[in-house]
Amino acid sequence: MWSNLPFELLANIFSYLSPDSLARAKSTCKSWHTCANNSPSWATLPWRQYPPWFLALPTRNHGHFICAHNPINDSWHLLPLDFIPNPIRPIATVNGLILLRETTTTALQLAICNPFTRQFRHLPKLNVTRTNPAVGVISLNSANFQVYVAGGMSEASSVGGGASYEPSLEVYDSVHENWKTIGSMPMEFAVGLTVWTPNESVYCNGILYWITSARAYTVMGFEIRNKNWRELGVPMADRLEFAALVERNGKLCLVGGTSDAGACIWQLEESNNWRMIEKVPQELWARLFGGEGRWGSINTRCVCIGGAMCLYRDLGSGMLVWREYAENGTKWEWHWIEGCGTIKGVKLQNFPIKGLLLHPYLASSSFLLNE
């Protein structure tokens, strides 16, 4: 009976499998493998009911791989990145893919990969060569996305001038597969985004946000529709030892804390005021930074996607996950996840990481086949 099921019916059954179960189903036979790779239905809605995977990528020269945590069975897996030709640093996830920047050049060169299907492609070069600009990502739908690049340092002039801040904004559209310069920006924003802003961005209610990486923290936002720039203050701006922006239930949130006061989550209200909505349980917060005091707090990072938010430090220290467990998003619970010390019996050393949350996409991506 199973071998005679119509393709559409089998694809619908596959759409309810978790990513790890789907991977096992794909390995059953050629027919199932083809169905899982080419069915558009499984990659849309039902499978996103499962928690996202946490991907840990080394931030220094500790190897060319990803340590991936599967929340379904609480296990760690090693994903080699030997299919990527050059050293890279991760920026963000979008539609089950990872946006990367190459580290072999100081000028920004972006690429996209899927570590589960081992697909990779470069994005076209920017219209303006830039060093250290801010990068933001917007998912348009389950298949298409945009990448925004703002500020940065331009190349030195051939007639003897030095490098200068680049007060312009470019956008890449995955539908048209090209870069378009969409306007200028105030010089003070160009300087702030270049000097003090990491690549982490958050898109919420038509605005792309970045937070500065130096105290006192501030938030910079770009309104996509009318192309206006705005700046927001944050609570405890000069006291927070770490701060990060996340999107939760359609609202912009700030996660930040100190070693002595703990960590809190604030939500931006329509009045542009911040309201505290959650405090990290003190015993879990203390467990996260392991008694290292202020140093442990400073090295805390945060990442969020859909119904999950994760606080982490490095590969081996464990993670705090705040996860939605009610379908309407009104109830969230805190969970502790042990760090990665071994994978399949092989001991791993601890090292700094860049953490990402991602719903594994196991079908071949037509976008990644177009290079």
Tab-separated table of C-alpha atoms in Angstrom:
chain	number	residue	atom	x	y	z
A	1	MET	CA	0.000	0.000	0.000
A	2	TRP	CA	2.756	2.461	0.940
A	3	SER	CA	4.502	2.037	-2.408
A	4	ASN	CA	1.265	2.858	-4.243
A	5	LEU	CA	0.285	6.006	-2.370
A	6	PRO	CA	-0.298	9.045	-4.628
A	7	PHE	CA	2.531	11.568	-4.535
A	8	GLU	CA	0.271	14.336	-3.154
A	9	LEU	CA	-1.018	12.152	-0.293
A	10	LEU	CA	2.472	11.034	0.680
A	11	ALA	CA	3.657	14.655	0.620
A	12	ASN	CA	0.815	15.612	2.953
A	13	ILE	CA	1.813	12.845	5.386
A	14	PHE	CA	5.425	14.030	5.270
A	15	SER	CA	4.302	17.570	6.130
A	16	TYR	CA	3.429	16.442	9.679
A	17	LEU	CA	6.812	14.854	10.424
A	18	SER	CA	9.456	16.545	12.546
A	19	PRO	CA	12.690	17.315	10.645
A	20	ASP	CA	14.604	14.348	12.098
A	21	SER	CA	11.731	11.951	11.306
A	22	LEU	CA	11.501	13.352	7.778
A	23	ALA	CA	15.238	12.816	7.301
A	24	ARG	CA	14.824	9.143	8.223
A	25	ALA	CA	11.840	8.831	5.878
A	26	LYS	CA	13.883	10.328	3.028
A	27	SER	CA	16.481	7.581	3.410
A	28	THR	CA	13.894	4.784	3.022
A	29	CYS	CA	13.793	4.636	-0.774
A	30	LYS	CA	14.310	6.749	-3.899
A	31	SER	CA	10.589	7.439	-4.250
A	32	TRP	CA	10.261	8.876	-0.734
A	33	HIS	CA	13.491	10.822	-1.144
A	34	THR	CA	12.167	12.415	-4.337
A	35	CYS	CA	8.817	13.183	-2.738
A	36	ALA	CA	10.382	14.887	0.304
A	37	ASN	CA	12.812	16.897	-1.820
A	38	ASN	CA	10.276	18.165	-4.348
A	39	SER	CA	7.076	18.566	-2.374
A	40	PRO	CA	6.225	22.238	-1.708
A	41	SER	CA	3.694	21.382	1.005
A	42	TRP	CA	5.900	19.951	3.754
A	43	ALA	CA	8.071	23.056	3.832
A	44	THR	CA	5.279	25.477	4.700
A	45	LEU	CA	3.138	25.279	7.829
A	46	PRO	CA	2.528	22.024	9.753
A	47	TRP	CA	6.124	21.053	10.540
A	48	ARG	CA	6.805	24.460	12.137
A	49	GLN	CA	4.802	23.298	15.132
A	50	TYR	CA	8.050	21.646	16.258
A	51	PRO	CA	10.655	23.650	18.215
A	52	PRO	CA	13.537	25.109	16.179
A	53	TRP	CA	17.025	23.633	16.268
A	54	PHE	CA	19.870	25.554	17.933
A	55	LEU	CA	22.940	25.866	15.702
A	56	ALA	CA	26.303	26.693	17.293
A	57	LEU	CA	28.984	27.983	14.916
A	58	PRO	CA	32.558	28.667	16.148
A	59	THR	CA	33.398	32.378	16.152
A	60	ARG	CA	37.153	31.794	15.956
A	61	ASN	CA	39.418	29.241	14.285
A	62	HIS	CA	37.979	26.178	16.016
A	63	GLY	CA	36.864	24.335	12.884
A	64	HIS	CA	34.581	24.490	9.870
A	65	PHE	CA	31.431	22.875	11.232
A	66	ILE	CA	28.162	23.387	13.103
A	67	CYS	CA	27.094	21.783	16.379
A	68	ALA	CA	23.320	21.388	16.063
A	69	HIS	CA	20.932	20.673	18.946
A	70	ASN	CA	17.812	18.668	18.116
A	71	PRO	CA	15.103	19.659	20.634
A	72	ILE	CA	12.888	16.689	19.770
A	73	ASN	CA	15.204	14.127	21.374
A	74	ASP	CA	17.602	16.523	23.168
A	75	SER	CA	20.660	15.427	21.198
A	76	TRP	CA	23.632	17.163	19.565
A	77	HIS	CA	24.823	16.547	15.997
A	78	LEU	CA	27.893	17.598	14.012
A	79	LEU	CA	27.260	19.185	10.594
A	80	PRO	CA	30.474	19.596	8.512
A	81	LEU	CA	30.744	22.744	6.398
A	82	ASP	CA	33.356	21.347	4.016
A	83	PHE	CA	31.039	22.159	1.083
A	84	ILE	CA	31.635	25.892	1.713
A	85	PRO	CA	34.816	26.966	-0.128
A	86	ASN	CA	36.029	29.784	2.167
A	87	PRO	CA	36.008	30.610	5.900
A	88	ILE	CA	32.742	32.268	6.916
A	89	ARG	CA	30.915	33.945	9.774
A	90	PRO	CA	27.171	33.523	10.243
A	91	ILE	CA	24.913	36.584	10.261
A	92	ALA	CA	21.311	35.389	10.498
A	93	THR	CA	18.821	32.735	9.449
A	94	VAL	CA	16.030	33.252	6.931
A	95	ASN	CA	13.527	30.705	5.587
A	96	GLY	CA	15.541	27.734	6.837
A	97	LEU	CA	18.783	29.072	5.307
A	98	ILE	CA	21.838	30.773	6.852
A	99	LEU	CA	23.104	34.157	5.662
A	100	LEU	CA	26.920	34.251	5.845
A	101	ARG	CA	29.779	36.635	5.238
A	102	GLU	CA	33.161	35.512	3.963
A	103	THR	CA	36.146	36.318	6.180
A	104	THR	CA	38.835	36.134	3.511
A	105	THR	CA	38.225	39.793	2.601
A	106	THR	CA	37.523	42.918	4.640
A	107	ALA	CA	34.915	44.073	2.100
A	108	LEU	CA	31.494	42.588	2.694
A	109	GLN	CA	30.790	39.511	0.541
A	110	LEU	CA	27.588	37.655	1.437
A	111	ALA	CA	26.533	34.087	0.778
A	112	ILE	CA	23.666	31.716	1.627
A	113	CYS	CA	23.788	28.065	2.643
A	114	ASN	CA	21.646	25.192	3.876
A	115	PRO	CA	23.770	23.052	6.215
A	116	PHE	CA	21.280	20.166	6.084
A	117	THR	CA	21.175	19.799	2.275
A	118	ARG	CA	24.800	21.046	1.870
A	119	GLN	CA	23.830	23.694	-0.683
A	120	PHE	CA	25.724	26.974	-0.998
A	121	ARG	CA	25.804	30.056	-3.227
A	122	HIS	CA	27.282	33.555	-3.202
A	123	LEU	CA	25.090	36.623	-3.416
A	124	PRO	CA	26.080	39.176	-6.073
A	125	LYS	CA	28.583	41.849	-5.109
A	126	LEU	CA	27.169	45.056	-3.632
A	127	ASN	CA	26.856	48.203	-5.735
A	128	VAL	CA	29.210	49.956	-3.288
A	129	THR	CA	32.159	48.101	-1.777
A	130	ARG	CA	31.796	48.400	2.016
A	131	THR	CA	33.698	47.340	5.110
A	132	ASN	CA	31.834	46.562	8.343
A	133	PRO	CA	28.323	47.755	7.420
A	134	ALA	CA	25.177	46.778	9.312
A	135	VAL	CA	23.266	43.884	7.738
A	136	GLY	CA	19.556	43.152	8.186
A	137	VAL	CA	17.296	40.381	6.873
A	138	ILE	CA	13.553	40.350	6.137
A	139	SER	CA	11.562	37.235	5.247
A	140	LEU	CA	8.906	38.158	2.664
A	141	ASN	CA	7.264	34.714	2.629
A	142	SER	CA	8.322	31.068	2.974
A	143	ALA	CA	10.450	31.277	-0.192
A	144	ASN	CA	11.612	34.878	-0.674
A	145	PHE	CA	13.611	37.362	1.393
A	146	GLN	CA	15.450	40.688	1.341
A	147	VAL	CA	18.875	41.657	2.707
A	148	TYR	CA	19.548	45.269	3.742
A	149	VAL	CA	23.073	46.698	4.017
A	150	ALA	CA	23.540	50.112	5.635
A	151	GLY	CA	26.556	52.290	6.357
A	152	GLY	CA	30.057	50.865	6.465
A	153	MET	CA	33.343	52.252	5.229
A	154	SER	CA	33.805	52.812	1.500
A	155	GLU	CA	37.055	52.135	-0.337
A	156	ALA	CA	39.802	54.746	-0.439
A	157	SER	CA	39.599	57.027	-3.468
A	158	SER	CA	41.957	56.308	-6.376
A	159	VAL	CA	42.941	59.989	-6.447
A	160	GLY	CA	44.395	59.902	-2.966
A	161	GLY	CA	41.431	60.272	-0.647
A	162	GLY	CA	41.081	57.982	2.353
A	163	ALA	CA	38.240	55.635	3.190
A	164	SER	CA	35.076	57.324	4.435
A	165	TYR	CA	31.729	56.431	5.962
A	166	GLU	CA	29.189	55.365	3.355
A	167	PRO	CA	25.823	57.103	4.064
A	168	SER	CA	23.696	54.927	1.790
A	169	LEU	CA	21.485	51.858	1.947
A	170	GLU	CA	21.277	48.889	-0.432
A	171	VAL	CA	18.760	46.056	-0.596
A	172	TYR	CA	19.023	42.610	-2.173
A	173	ASP	CA	15.798	40.929	-3.301
A	174	SER	CA	15.876	37.136	-3.740
A	175	VAL	CA	13.141	37.377	-6.407
A	176	HIS	CA	15.106	39.688	-8.726
A	177	GLU	CA	18.518	38.481	-7.448
A	178	ASN	CA	20.209	41.875	-7.564
A	179	TRP	CA	21.220	44.796	-5.336
A	180	LYS	CA	19.455	48.144	-5.510
A	181	THR	CA	20.533	51.368	-3.819
A	182	ILE	CA	17.372	52.751	-2.214
A	183	GLY	CA	18.564	56.021	-0.735
A	184	SER	CA	20.845	57.942	1.561
A	185	MET	CA	20.928	57.983	5.343
A	186	PRO	CA	21.932	60.563	7.980
A	187	MET	CA	25.679	60.544	8.552
A	188	GLU	CA	25.299	60.022	12.305
A	189	PHE	CA	23.404	56.797	11.638
A	190	ALA	CA	26.022	55.663	9.108
A	191	VAL	CA	28.764	56.223	11.693
A	192	GLY	CA	26.829	54.508	14.501
A	193	LEU	CA	25.931	51.474	12.396
A	194	THR	CA	29.531	51.110	11.216
A	195	VAL	CA	31.359	51.562	14.510
A	196	TRP	CA	29.013	50.285	17.203
A	197	THR	CA	26.499	47.940	15.625
A	198	PRO	CA	26.916	44.162	15.226
A	199	ASN	CA	25.132	42.386	12.386
A	200	GLU	CA	22.216	41.142	14.509
A	201	SER	CA	19.006	42.757	13.282
A	202	VAL	CA	15.300	42.418	14.036
A	203	TYR	CA	12.420	43.147	11.673
A	204	CYS	CA	9.142	44.039	13.367
A	205	ASN	CA	6.005	45.861	12.134
A	206	GLY	CA	7.630	47.373	9.070
A	207	ILE	CA	10.827	48.537	10.805
A	208	LEU	CA	14.309	47.013	10.680
A	209	TYR	CA	16.135	47.467	13.996
A	210	TRP	CA	19.737	47.246	15.192
A	211	ILE	CA	21.125	47.804	18.704
A	212	THR	CA	24.493	49.399	19.394
A	213	SER	CA	27.181	47.209	20.922
A	214	ALA	CA	28.534	49.830	23.329
A	215	ARG	CA	27.075	51.323	26.491
A	216	ALA	CA	24.972	53.295	26.813
A	217	TYR	CA	22.921	51.107	24.504
A	218	THR	CA	20.630	52.660	21.895
A	219	VAL	CA	18.386	51.227	19.184
A	220	MET	CA	18.476	52.382	15.554
A	221	GLY	CA	15.532	51.666	13.263
A	222	PHE	CA	14.812	52.015	9.544
A	223	GLU	CA	11.178	52.340	8.444
A	224	ILE	CA	10.956	50.300	5.245
A	225	ARG	CA	7.932	51.994	3.655
A	226	ASN	CA	8.780	55.694	4.104
A	227	LYS	CA	12.577	55.228	4.401
A	228	ASN	CA	12.857	57.209	7.635
A	229	TRP	CA	15.449	56.558	10.352
A	230	ARG	CA	14.684	56.635	14.079
A	231	GLU	CA	16.624	56.227	17.341
A	232	LEU	CA	15.272	54.826	20.618
A	233	GLY	CA	16.631	54.721	24.124
A	234	VAL	CA	16.541	51.495	26.133
A	235	PRO	CA	15.893	50.820	29.827
A	236	MET	CA	18.981	50.686	32.069
A	237	ALA	CA	20.985	51.741	28.997
A	238	ASP	CA	24.177	52.589	30.905
A	239	ARG	CA	23.950	49.675	33.366
A	240	LEU	CA	23.204	46.632	31.218
A	241	GLU	CA	26.178	44.313	30.805
A	242	PHE	CA	24.595	42.679	27.770
A	243	ALA	CA	21.619	43.610	25.582
A	244	ALA	CA	19.947	42.105	22.513
A	245	LEU	CA	16.865	42.761	20.406
A	246	VAL	CA	14.369	40.026	19.543
A	247	GLU	CA	10.903	39.807	17.977
A	248	ARG	CA	8.247	37.996	20.028
A	249	ASN	CA	4.553	37.655	19.156
A	250	GLY	CA	4.790	40.548	16.704
A	251	LYS	CA	6.419	42.900	19.224
A	252	LEU	CA	9.955	44.248	19.500
A	253	CYS	CA	11.584	43.086	22.736
A	254	LEU	CA	14.832	43.876	24.516
A	255	VAL	CA	16.678	41.208	26.494
A	256	GLY	CA	19.331	42.465	28.885
A	257	GLY	CA	20.798	42.049	32.312
A	258	THR	CA	23.599	42.349	34.829
A	259	SER	CA	25.386	39.776	36.947
A	260	ASP	CA	23.940	41.105	40.224
A	261	ALA	CA	20.406	42.140	39.179
A	262	GLY	CA	19.697	39.274	36.776
A	263	ALA	CA	18.157	39.443	33.309
A	264	CYS	CA	14.838	40.896	32.157
A	265	ILE	CA	12.789	41.132	28.988
A	266	TRP	CA	11.141	44.414	27.999
A	267	GLN	CA	8.550	44.944	25.267
A	268	LEU	CA	8.251	48.118	23.176
A	269	GLU	CA	4.742	49.533	23.405
A	270	GLU	CA	2.962	51.712	20.826
A	271	SER	CA	3.900	54.780	22.860
A	272	ASN	CA	7.590	53.891	22.254
A	273	ASN	CA	7.966	53.128	25.964
A	274	TRP	CA	9.482	49.883	27.216
A	275	ARG	CA	7.464	47.634	29.554
A	276	MET	CA	9.057	44.762	31.457
A	277	ILE	CA	7.183	41.539	30.662
A	278	GLU	CA	9.436	38.833	32.132
A	279	LYS	CA	12.324	38.289	34.519
A	280	VAL	CA	14.664	35.338	33.996
A	281	PRO	CA	14.465	32.987	37.017
A	282	GLN	CA	17.436	33.881	39.200
A	283	GLU	CA	18.578	30.294	39.749
A	284	LEU	CA	18.688	29.648	36.003
A	285	TRP	CA	20.434	32.962	35.333
A	286	ALA	CA	23.103	32.126	37.930
A	287	ARG	CA	23.500	28.670	36.382
A	288	LEU	CA	24.043	30.172	32.938
A	289	PHE	CA	27.074	32.278	33.836
A	290	GLY	CA	28.435	29.700	36.290
A	291	GLY	CA	29.579	32.037	39.040
A	292	GLU	CA	31.784	34.095	36.718
A	293	GLY	CA	30.055	37.292	37.808
A	294	ARG	CA	30.198	40.283	35.515
A	295	TRP	CA	32.429	38.507	32.974
A	296	GLY	CA	29.846	35.763	32.530
A	297	SER	CA	27.070	38.299	32.066
A	298	ILE	CA	29.013	40.325	29.471
A	299	ASN	CA	29.529	37.208	27.331
A	300	THR	CA	25.823	36.301	27.279
A	301	ARG	CA	24.099	36.284	23.884
A	302	CYS	CA	20.469	35.929	22.830
A	303	VAL	CA	18.710	34.613	19.728
A	304	CYS	CA	14.991	34.250	18.991
A	305	ILE	CA	12.763	32.786	16.285
A	306	GLY	CA	9.029	32.108	16.269
A	307	GLY	CA	8.021	30.625	19.608
A	308	ALA	CA	11.472	30.210	21.160
A	309	MET	CA	14.107	32.484	22.698
A	310	CYS	CA	17.552	31.248	23.726
A	311	LEU	CA	20.189	32.756	26.046
A	312	TYR	CA	23.661	31.227	25.690
A	313	ARG	CA	27.358	31.910	26.282
A	314	ASP	CA	29.533	29.274	24.630
A	315	LEU	CA	29.320	25.683	23.417
A	316	GLY	CA	29.705	23.916	26.739
A	317	SER	CA	27.988	26.173	29.287
A	318	GLY	CA	24.375	25.219	28.590
A	319	MET	CA	21.472	27.349	27.404
A	320	LEU	CA	18.345	28.968	28.774
A	321	VAL	CA	15.330	28.582	26.494
A	322	TRP	CA	12.070	30.505	26.925
A	323	ARG	CA	9.577	28.555	24.829
A	324	GLU	CA	5.951	29.016	23.847
A	325	TYR	CA	3.721	26.108	24.848
A	326	ALA	CA	0.259	27.558	24.196
A	327	GLU	CA	-0.886	27.917	20.592
A	328	ASN	CA	-2.028	31.506	21.107
A	329	GLY	CA	1.401	32.516	22.393
A	330	THR	CA	0.133	33.570	25.822
A	331	LYS	CA	2.058	30.990	27.855
A	332	TRP	CA	5.811	30.554	27.799
A	333	GLU	CA	8.053	28.378	29.983
A	334	TRP	CA	11.757	28.413	30.848
A	335	HIS	CA	13.873	25.322	30.148
A	336	TRP	CA	17.525	24.459	30.749
A	337	ILE	CA	19.462	22.674	27.979
A	338	GLU	CA	22.852	21.165	28.695
A	339	GLY	CA	25.769	22.391	26.612
A	340	CYS	CA	27.578	20.293	24.051
A	341	GLY	CA	30.536	18.389	25.514
A	342	THR	CA	30.477	15.266	23.362
A	343	ILE	CA	28.921	14.170	20.072
A	344	LYS	CA	28.609	10.423	19.456
A	345	GLY	CA	31.188	9.750	22.142
A	346	VAL	CA	33.744	12.225	20.781
A	347	LYS	CA	34.732	14.869	23.332
A	348	LEU	CA	34.657	18.492	22.162
A	349	GLN	CA	36.566	21.392	23.644
A	350	ASN	CA	34.601	24.423	24.766
A	351	PHE	CA	34.813	27.534	22.570
A	352	PRO	CA	32.946	30.800	21.816
A	353	ILE	CA	30.028	30.442	19.419
A	354	LYS	CA	27.531	32.364	17.358
A	355	GLY	CA	24.119	30.841	18.062
A	356	LEU	CA	21.242	30.616	15.575
A	357	LEU	CA	17.737	29.186	15.795
A	358	LEU	CA	16.462	27.508	12.666
A	359	HIS	CA	13.724	25.178	11.454
A	360	PRO	CA	15.663	22.649	9.331
A	361	TYR	CA	14.701	22.787	5.667
A	362	LEU	CA	15.374	19.383	4.118
A	363	ALA	CA	14.130	19.995	0.562
A	364	SER	CA	16.462	21.235	-2.149
A	365	SER	CA	16.196	25.014	-2.503
A	366	SER	CA	15.698	26.318	-6.040
A	367	PHE	CA	17.275	29.610	-4.950
A	368	LEU	CA	20.509	27.837	-4.002
A	369	LEU	CA	20.581	26.054	-7.358
A	370	ASN	CA	20.532	29.279	-9.366
A	371	GLU	CA	24.132	30.452	-8.957
